Backbone as a chain_set.jsonl record, in Angstrom:
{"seq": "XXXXXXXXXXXXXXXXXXXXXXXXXXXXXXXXXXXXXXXXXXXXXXXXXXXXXXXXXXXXXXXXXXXXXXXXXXXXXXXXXXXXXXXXXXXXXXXXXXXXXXXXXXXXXXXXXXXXXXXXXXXXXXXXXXXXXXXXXXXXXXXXXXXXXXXXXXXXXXXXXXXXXXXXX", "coords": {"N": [[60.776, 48.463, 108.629], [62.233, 51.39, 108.211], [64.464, 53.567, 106.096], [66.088, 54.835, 107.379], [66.209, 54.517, 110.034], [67.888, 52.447, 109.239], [70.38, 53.107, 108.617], [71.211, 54.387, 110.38], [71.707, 52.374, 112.605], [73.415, 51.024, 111.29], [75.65, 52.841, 111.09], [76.127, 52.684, 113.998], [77.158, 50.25, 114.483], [79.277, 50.097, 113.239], [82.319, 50.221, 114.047], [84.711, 52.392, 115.966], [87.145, 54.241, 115.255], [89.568, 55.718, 116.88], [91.875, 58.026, 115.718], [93.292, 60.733, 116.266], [92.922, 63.494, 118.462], [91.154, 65.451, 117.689], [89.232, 62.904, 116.841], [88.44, 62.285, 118.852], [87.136, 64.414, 120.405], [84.949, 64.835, 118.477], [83.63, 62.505, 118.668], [82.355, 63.151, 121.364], [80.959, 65.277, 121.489], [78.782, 64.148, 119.341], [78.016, 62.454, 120.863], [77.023, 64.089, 122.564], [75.168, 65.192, 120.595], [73.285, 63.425, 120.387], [70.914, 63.382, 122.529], [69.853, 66.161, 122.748], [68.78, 67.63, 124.642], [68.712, 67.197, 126.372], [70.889, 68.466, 129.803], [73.836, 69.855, 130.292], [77.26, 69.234, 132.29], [79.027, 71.195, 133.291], [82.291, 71.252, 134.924], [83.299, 73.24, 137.23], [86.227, 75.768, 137.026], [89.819, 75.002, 138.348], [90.244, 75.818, 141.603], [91.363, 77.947, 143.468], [94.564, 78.89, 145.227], [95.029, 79.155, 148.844], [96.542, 80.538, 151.765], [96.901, 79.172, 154.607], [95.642, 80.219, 157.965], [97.363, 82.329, 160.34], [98.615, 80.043, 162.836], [97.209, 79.961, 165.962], [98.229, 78.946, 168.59], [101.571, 77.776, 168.779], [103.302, 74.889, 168.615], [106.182, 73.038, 169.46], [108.305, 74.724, 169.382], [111.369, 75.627, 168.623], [113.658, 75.831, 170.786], [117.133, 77.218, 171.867], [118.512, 76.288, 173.095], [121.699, 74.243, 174.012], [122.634, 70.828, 172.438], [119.952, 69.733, 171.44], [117.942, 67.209, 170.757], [117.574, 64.463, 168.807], [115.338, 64.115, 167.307], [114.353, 66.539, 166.868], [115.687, 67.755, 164.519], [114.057, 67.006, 162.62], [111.403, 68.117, 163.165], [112.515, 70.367, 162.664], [113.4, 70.746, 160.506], [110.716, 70.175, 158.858], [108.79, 72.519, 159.374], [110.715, 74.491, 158.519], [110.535, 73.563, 155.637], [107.866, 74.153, 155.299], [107.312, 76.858, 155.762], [109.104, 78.693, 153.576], [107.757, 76.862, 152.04], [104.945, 78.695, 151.853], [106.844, 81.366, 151.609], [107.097, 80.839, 149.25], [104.789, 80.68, 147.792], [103.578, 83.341, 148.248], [105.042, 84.686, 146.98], [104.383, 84.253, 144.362], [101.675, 84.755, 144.117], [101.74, 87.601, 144.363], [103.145, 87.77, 142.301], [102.006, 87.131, 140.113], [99.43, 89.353, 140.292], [100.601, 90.97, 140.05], [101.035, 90.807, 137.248], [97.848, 90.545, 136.36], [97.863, 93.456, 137.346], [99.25, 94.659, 135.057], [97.924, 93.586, 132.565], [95.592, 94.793, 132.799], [96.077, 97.189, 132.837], [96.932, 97.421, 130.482], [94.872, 96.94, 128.742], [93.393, 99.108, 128.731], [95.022, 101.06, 128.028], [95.169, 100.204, 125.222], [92.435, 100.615, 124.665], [91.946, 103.011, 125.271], [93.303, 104.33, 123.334], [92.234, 103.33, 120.696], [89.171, 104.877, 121.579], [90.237, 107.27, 120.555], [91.139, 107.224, 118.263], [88.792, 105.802, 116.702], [86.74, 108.643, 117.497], [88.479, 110.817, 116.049], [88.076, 109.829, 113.514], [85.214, 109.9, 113.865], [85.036, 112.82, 113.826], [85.78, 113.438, 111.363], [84.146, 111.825, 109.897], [81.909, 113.342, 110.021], [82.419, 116.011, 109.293], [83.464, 116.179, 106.456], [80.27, 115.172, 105.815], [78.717, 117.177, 106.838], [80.063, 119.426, 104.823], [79.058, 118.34, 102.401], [76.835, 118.745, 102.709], [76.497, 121.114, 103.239], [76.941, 121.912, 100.265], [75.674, 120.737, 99.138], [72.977, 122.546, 99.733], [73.46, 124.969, 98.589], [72.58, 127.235, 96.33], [72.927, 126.629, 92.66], [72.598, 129.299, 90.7], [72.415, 130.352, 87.762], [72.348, 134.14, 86.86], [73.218, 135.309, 84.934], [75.654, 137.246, 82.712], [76.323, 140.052, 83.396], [75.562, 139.973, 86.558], [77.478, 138.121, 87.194], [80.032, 138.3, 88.387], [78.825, 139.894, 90.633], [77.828, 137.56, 91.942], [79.62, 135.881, 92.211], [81.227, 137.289, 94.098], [79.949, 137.053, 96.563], [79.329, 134.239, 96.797], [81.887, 133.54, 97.466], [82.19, 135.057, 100.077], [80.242, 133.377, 101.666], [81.586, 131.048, 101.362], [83.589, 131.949, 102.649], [82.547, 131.94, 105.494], [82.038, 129.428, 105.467], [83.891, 128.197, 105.904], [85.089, 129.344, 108.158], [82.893, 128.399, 110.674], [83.392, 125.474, 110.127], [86.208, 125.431, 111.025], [85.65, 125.484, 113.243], [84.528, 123.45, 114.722]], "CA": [[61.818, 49.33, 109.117], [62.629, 52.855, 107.218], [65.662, 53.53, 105.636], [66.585, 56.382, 108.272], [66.887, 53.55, 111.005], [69.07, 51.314, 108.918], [71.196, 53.855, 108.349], [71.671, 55.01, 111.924], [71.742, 51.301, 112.946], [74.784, 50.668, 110.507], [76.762, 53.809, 111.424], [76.522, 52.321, 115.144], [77.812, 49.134, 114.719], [80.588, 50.2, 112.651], [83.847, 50.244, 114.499], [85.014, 53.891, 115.455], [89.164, 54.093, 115.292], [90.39, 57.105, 116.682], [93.785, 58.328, 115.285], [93.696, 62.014, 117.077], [92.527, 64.142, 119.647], [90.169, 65.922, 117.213], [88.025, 62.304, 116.684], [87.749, 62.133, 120.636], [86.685, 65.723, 120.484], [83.712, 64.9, 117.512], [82.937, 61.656, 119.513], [82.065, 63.707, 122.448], [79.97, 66.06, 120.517], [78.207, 63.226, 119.082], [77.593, 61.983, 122.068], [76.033, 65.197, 123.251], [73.502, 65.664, 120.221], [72.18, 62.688, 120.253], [69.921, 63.763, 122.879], [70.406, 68.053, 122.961], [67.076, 68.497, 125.699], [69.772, 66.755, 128.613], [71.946, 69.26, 130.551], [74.906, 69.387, 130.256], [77.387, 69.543, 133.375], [80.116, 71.715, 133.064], [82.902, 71.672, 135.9], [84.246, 74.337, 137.542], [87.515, 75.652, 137.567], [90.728, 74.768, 139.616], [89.864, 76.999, 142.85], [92.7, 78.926, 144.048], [94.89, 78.2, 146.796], [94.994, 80.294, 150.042], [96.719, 80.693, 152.901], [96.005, 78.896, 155.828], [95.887, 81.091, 158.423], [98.299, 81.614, 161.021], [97.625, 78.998, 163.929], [97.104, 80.652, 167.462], [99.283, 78.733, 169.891], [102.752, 77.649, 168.281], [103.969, 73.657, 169.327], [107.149, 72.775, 169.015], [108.905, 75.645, 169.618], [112.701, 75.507, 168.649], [115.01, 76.621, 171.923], [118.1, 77.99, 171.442], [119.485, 75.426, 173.619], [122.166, 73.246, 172.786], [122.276, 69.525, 172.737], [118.802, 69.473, 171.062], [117.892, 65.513, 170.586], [117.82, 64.022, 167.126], [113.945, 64.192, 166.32], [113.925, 68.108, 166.868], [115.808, 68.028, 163.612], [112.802, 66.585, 161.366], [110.885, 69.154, 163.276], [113.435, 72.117, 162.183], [113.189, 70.597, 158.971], [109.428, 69.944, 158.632], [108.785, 73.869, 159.754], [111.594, 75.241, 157.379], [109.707, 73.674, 154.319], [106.402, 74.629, 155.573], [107.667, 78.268, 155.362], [109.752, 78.589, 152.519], [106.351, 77.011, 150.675], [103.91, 80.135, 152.411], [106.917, 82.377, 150.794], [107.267, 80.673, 147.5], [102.762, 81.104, 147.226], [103.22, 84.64, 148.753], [105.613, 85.197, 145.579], [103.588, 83.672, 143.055], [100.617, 85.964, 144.044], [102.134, 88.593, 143.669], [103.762, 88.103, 140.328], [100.213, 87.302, 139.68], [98.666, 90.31, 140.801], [101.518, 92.189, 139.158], [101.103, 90.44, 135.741], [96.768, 91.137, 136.182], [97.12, 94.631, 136.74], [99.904, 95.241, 133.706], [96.94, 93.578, 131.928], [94.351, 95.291, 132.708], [96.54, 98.648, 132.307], [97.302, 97.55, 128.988], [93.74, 97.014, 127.89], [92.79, 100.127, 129.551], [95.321, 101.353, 127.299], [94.236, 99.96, 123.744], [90.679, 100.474, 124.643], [91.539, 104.814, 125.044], [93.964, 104.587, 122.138], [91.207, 102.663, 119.992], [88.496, 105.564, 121.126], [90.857, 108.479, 119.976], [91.025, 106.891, 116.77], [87.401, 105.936, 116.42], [86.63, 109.365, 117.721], [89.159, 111.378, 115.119], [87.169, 109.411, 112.412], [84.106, 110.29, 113.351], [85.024, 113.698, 113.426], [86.587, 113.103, 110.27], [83.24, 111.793, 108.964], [81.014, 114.288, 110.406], [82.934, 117.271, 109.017], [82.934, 115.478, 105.514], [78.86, 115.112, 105.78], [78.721, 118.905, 107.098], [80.431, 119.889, 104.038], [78.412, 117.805, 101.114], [75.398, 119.479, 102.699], [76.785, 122.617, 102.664], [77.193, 122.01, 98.964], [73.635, 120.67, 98.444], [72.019, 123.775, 100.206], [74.14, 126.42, 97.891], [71.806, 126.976, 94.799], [73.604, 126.812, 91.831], [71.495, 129.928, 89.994], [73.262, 131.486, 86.448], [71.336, 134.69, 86.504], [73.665, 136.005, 83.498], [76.613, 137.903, 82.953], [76.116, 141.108, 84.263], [75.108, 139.489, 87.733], [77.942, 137.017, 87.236], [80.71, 138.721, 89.409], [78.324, 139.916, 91.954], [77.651, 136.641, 92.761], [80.447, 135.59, 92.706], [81.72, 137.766, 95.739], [78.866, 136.363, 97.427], [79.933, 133.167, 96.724], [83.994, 133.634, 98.309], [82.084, 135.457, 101.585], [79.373, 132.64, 102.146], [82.568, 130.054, 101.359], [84.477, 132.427, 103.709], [81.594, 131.671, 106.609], [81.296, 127.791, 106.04], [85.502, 127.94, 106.388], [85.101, 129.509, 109.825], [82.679, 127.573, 111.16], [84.121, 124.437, 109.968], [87.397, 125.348, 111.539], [85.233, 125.704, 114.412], [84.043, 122.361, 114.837]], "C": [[62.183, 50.337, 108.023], [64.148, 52.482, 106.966], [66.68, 54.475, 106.824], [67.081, 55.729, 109.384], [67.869, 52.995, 110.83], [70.155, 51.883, 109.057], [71.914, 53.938, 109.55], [72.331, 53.647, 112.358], [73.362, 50.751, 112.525], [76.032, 51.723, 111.284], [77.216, 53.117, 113.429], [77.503, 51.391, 115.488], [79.022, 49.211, 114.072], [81.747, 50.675, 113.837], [84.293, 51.762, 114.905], [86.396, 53.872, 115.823], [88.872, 55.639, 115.367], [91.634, 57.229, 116.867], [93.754, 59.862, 116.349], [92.646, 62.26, 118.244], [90.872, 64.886, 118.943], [88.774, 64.574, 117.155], [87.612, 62.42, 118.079], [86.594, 63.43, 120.512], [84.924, 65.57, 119.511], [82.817, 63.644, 118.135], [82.453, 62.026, 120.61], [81.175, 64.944, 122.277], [78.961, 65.425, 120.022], [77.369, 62.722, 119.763], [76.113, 62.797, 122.46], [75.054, 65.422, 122.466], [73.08, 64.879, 120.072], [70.96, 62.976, 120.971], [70.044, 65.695, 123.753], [69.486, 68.454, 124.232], [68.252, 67.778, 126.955], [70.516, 67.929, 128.993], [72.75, 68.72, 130.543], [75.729, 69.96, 130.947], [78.814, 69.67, 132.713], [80.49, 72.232, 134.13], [83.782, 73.303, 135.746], [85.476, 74.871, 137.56], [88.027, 75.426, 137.56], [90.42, 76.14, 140.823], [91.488, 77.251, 143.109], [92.986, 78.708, 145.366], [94.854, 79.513, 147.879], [95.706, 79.905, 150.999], [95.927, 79.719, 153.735], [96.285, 79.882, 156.952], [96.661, 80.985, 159.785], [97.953, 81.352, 162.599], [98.033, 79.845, 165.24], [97.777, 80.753, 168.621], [100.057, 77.741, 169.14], [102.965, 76.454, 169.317], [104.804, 73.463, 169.099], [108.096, 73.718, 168.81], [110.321, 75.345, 169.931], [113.262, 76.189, 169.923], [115.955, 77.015, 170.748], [119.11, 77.052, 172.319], [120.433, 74.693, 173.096], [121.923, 72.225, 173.626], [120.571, 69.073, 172.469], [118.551, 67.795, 170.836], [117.381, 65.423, 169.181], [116.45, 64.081, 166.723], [113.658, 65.487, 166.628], [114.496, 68.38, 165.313], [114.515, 67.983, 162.543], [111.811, 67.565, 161.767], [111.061, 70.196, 162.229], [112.674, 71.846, 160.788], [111.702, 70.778, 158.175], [109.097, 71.575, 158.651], [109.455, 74.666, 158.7], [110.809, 74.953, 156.257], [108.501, 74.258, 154.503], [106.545, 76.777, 155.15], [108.33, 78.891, 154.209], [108.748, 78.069, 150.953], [105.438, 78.143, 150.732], [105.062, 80.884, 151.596], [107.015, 82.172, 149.329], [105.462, 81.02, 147.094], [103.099, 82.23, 147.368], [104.272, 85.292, 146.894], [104.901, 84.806, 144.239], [102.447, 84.149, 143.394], [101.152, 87.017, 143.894], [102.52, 89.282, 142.544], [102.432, 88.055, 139.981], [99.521, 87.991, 139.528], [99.411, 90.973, 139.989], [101.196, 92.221, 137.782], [99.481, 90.913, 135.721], [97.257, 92.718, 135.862], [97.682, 95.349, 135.794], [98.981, 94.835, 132.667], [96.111, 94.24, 131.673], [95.007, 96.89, 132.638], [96.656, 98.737, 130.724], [96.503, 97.668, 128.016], [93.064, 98.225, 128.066], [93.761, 100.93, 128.174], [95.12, 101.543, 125.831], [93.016, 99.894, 123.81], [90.911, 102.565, 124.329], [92.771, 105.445, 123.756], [93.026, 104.42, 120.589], [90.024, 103.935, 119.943], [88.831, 106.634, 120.662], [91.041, 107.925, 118.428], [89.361, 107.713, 116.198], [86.679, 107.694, 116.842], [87.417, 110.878, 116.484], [88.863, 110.831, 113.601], [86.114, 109.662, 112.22], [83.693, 111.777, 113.274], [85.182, 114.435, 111.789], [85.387, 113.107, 108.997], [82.183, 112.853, 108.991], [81.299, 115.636, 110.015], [82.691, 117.153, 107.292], [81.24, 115.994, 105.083], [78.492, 116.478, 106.498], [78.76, 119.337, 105.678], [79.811, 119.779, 102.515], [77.192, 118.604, 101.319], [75.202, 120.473, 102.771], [76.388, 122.75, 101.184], [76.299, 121.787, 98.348], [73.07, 121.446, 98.733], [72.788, 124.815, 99.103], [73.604, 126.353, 96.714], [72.822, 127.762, 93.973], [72.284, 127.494, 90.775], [72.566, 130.635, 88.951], [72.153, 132.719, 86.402], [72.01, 135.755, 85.324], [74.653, 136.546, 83.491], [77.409, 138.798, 83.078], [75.952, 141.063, 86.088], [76.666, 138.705, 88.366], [79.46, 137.504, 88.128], [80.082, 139.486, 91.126], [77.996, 138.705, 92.97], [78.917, 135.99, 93.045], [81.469, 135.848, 94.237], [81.15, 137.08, 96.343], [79.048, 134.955, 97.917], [81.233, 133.074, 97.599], [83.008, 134.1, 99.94], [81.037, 134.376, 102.081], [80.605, 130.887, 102.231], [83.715, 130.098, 102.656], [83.942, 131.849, 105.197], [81.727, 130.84, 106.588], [83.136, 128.105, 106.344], [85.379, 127.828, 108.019], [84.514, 128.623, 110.797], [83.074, 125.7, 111.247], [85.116, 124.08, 110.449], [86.83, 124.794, 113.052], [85.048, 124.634, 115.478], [84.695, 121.776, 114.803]], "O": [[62.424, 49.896, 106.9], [64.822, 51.546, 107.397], [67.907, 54.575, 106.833], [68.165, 56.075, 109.855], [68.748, 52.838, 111.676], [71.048, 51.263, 109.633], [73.087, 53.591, 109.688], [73.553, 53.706, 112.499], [74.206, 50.236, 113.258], [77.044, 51.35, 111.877], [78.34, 53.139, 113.931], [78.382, 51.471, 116.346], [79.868, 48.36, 114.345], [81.621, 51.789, 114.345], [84.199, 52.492, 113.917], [86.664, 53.364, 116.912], [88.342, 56.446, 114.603], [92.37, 56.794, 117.754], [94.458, 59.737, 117.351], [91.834, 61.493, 118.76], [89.782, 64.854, 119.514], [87.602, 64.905, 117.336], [86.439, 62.649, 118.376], [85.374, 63.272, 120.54], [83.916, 66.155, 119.909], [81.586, 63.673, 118.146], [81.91, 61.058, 121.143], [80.755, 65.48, 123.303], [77.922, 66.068, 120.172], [76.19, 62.515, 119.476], [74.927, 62.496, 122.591], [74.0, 65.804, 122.975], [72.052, 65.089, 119.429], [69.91, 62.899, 120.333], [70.244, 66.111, 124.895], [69.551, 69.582, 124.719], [68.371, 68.005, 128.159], [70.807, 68.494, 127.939], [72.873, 67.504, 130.688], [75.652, 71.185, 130.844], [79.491, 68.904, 132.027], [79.905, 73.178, 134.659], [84.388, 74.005, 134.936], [86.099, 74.25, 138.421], [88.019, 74.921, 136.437], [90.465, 77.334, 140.529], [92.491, 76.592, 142.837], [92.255, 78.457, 146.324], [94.653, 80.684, 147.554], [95.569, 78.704, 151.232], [94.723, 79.474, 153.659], [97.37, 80.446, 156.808], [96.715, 79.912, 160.385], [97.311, 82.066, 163.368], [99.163, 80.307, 165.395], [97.997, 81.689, 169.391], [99.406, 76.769, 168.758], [102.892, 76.647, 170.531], [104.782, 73.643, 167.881], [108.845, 73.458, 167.869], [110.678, 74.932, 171.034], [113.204, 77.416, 169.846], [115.845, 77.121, 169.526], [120.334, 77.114, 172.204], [120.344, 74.358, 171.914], [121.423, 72.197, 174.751], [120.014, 68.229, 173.171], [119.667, 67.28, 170.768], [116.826, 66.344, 168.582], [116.368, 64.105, 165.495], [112.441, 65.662, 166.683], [113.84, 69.23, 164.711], [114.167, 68.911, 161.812], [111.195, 68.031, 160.808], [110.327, 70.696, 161.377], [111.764, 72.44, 160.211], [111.57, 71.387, 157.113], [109.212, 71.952, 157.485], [108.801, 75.466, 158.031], [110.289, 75.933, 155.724], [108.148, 75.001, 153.587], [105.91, 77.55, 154.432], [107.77, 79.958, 153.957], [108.76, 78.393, 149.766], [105.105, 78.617, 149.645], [104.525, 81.286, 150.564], [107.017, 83.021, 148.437], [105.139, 81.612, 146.065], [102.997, 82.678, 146.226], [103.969, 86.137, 146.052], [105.154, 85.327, 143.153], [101.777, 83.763, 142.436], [100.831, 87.463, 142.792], [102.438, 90.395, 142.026], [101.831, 89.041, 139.554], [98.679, 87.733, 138.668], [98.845, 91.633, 139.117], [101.069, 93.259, 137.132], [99.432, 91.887, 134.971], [97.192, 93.254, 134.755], [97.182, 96.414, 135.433], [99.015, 95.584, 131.69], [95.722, 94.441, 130.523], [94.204, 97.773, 132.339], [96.532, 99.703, 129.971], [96.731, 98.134, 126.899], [92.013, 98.335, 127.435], [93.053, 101.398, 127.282], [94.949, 102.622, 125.262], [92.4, 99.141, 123.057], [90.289, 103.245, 123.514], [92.997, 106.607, 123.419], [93.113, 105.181, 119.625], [89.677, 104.292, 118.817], [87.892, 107.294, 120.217], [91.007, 108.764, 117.528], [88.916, 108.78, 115.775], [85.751, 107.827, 116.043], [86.697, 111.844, 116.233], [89.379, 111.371, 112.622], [85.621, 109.766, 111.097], [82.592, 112.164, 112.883], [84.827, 115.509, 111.305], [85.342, 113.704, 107.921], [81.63, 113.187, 107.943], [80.483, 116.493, 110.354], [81.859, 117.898, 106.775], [80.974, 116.899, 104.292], [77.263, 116.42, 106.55], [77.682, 119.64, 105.166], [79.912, 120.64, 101.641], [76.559, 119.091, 100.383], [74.128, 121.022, 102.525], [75.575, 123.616, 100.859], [75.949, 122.301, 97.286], [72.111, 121.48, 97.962], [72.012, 125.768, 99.024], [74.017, 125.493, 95.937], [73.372, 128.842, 94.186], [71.381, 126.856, 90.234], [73.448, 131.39, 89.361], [71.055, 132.411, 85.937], [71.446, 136.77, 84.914], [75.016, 136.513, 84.667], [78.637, 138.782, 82.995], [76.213, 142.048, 86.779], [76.984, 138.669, 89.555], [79.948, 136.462, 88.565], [80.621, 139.566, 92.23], [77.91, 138.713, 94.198], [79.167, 135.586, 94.18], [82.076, 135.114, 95.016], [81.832, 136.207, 96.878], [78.958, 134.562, 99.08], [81.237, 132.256, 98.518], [83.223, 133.375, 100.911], [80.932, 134.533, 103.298], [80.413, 129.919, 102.966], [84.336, 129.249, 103.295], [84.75, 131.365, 105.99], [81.693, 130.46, 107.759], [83.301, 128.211, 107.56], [85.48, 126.89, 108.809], [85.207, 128.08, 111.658], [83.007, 124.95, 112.22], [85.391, 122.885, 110.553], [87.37, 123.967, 113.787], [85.281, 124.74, 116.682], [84.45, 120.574, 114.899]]}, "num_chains": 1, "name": "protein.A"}
């Protein structure tokens, strides 16, 4: 027998005490790599409730009479909760629906706040990297200092041009 068995062999038979939620959690992990090639079945859900829909031909139909007899009450009664639960769901979809689409406005929101950033940066960088390569194309020539104010104009009106277009952009 290898040492690699014993090992395993020992760790089995040892006792496993769990104090928290986290050992459950590593025992159930454990579990799962012992053999990783199984599937593993992961439930669905809670499904969402619905409506039932409303029934066709109505029994039990309260009068208006009086002197009703004593088991029309548990009716009334039975009917009253039945309705009063349809509007308490019909209100709790709605808040529901209300609370989604303030969500999804809100991400809609920090998603076109986020690309006006990112967008004003990469103008930011792209004007930047315009400008260095401006500065690498402009040959730096001394041709002496007789020359040395002609170029210079030259210099202010070719500085004047990248301005403009730069504004431009």
């Amino acid at each position: 027998m290898s040492c690699k068995t014993k090992k395993s062999d020992e760790e089995e038979k040892k006792p496993v005490v769990i104090k928290n939620a986290t050992d459950i959690q590593r025992l159930k992990l454990e579990k799962l790599m012992r053999n990783p090639d199984k599937p593993v079945v992961i439930p669905d859900g809670p499904r969402e409730k619905s409506l039932a829909p409303p029934p066709d031909f109505v029994r039990n139909v309260m009068g208006s009479s009086a002197g009703a007899g004593s088991g029309e009450f548990h009716v009334y009664r039975h009917l009253r909760r039945k309705e009063y639960a349809r509007q308490k769901f019909i209100q709790e979809k709605s808040e529901k629906e209300k609370l989604d689409e303030e969500y999804q406005r809100k991400l809609e929101e920090n998603k076109k706040i986020a690309d006006e950033k990112t967008a004003k940066k990469r103008a930011k960088r792209l004007k930047k990297k315009l400008k260095a390569k401006l500065k690498e194309k402009k040959p730096k020539v001394d041709n002496g200092p007789e020359n040395k104010e002609s170029s210079h104009s030259e210099d202010s009106d070719k500085s004047d041009t990248e301005n403009t277009t730069n504004e431009n952009t």
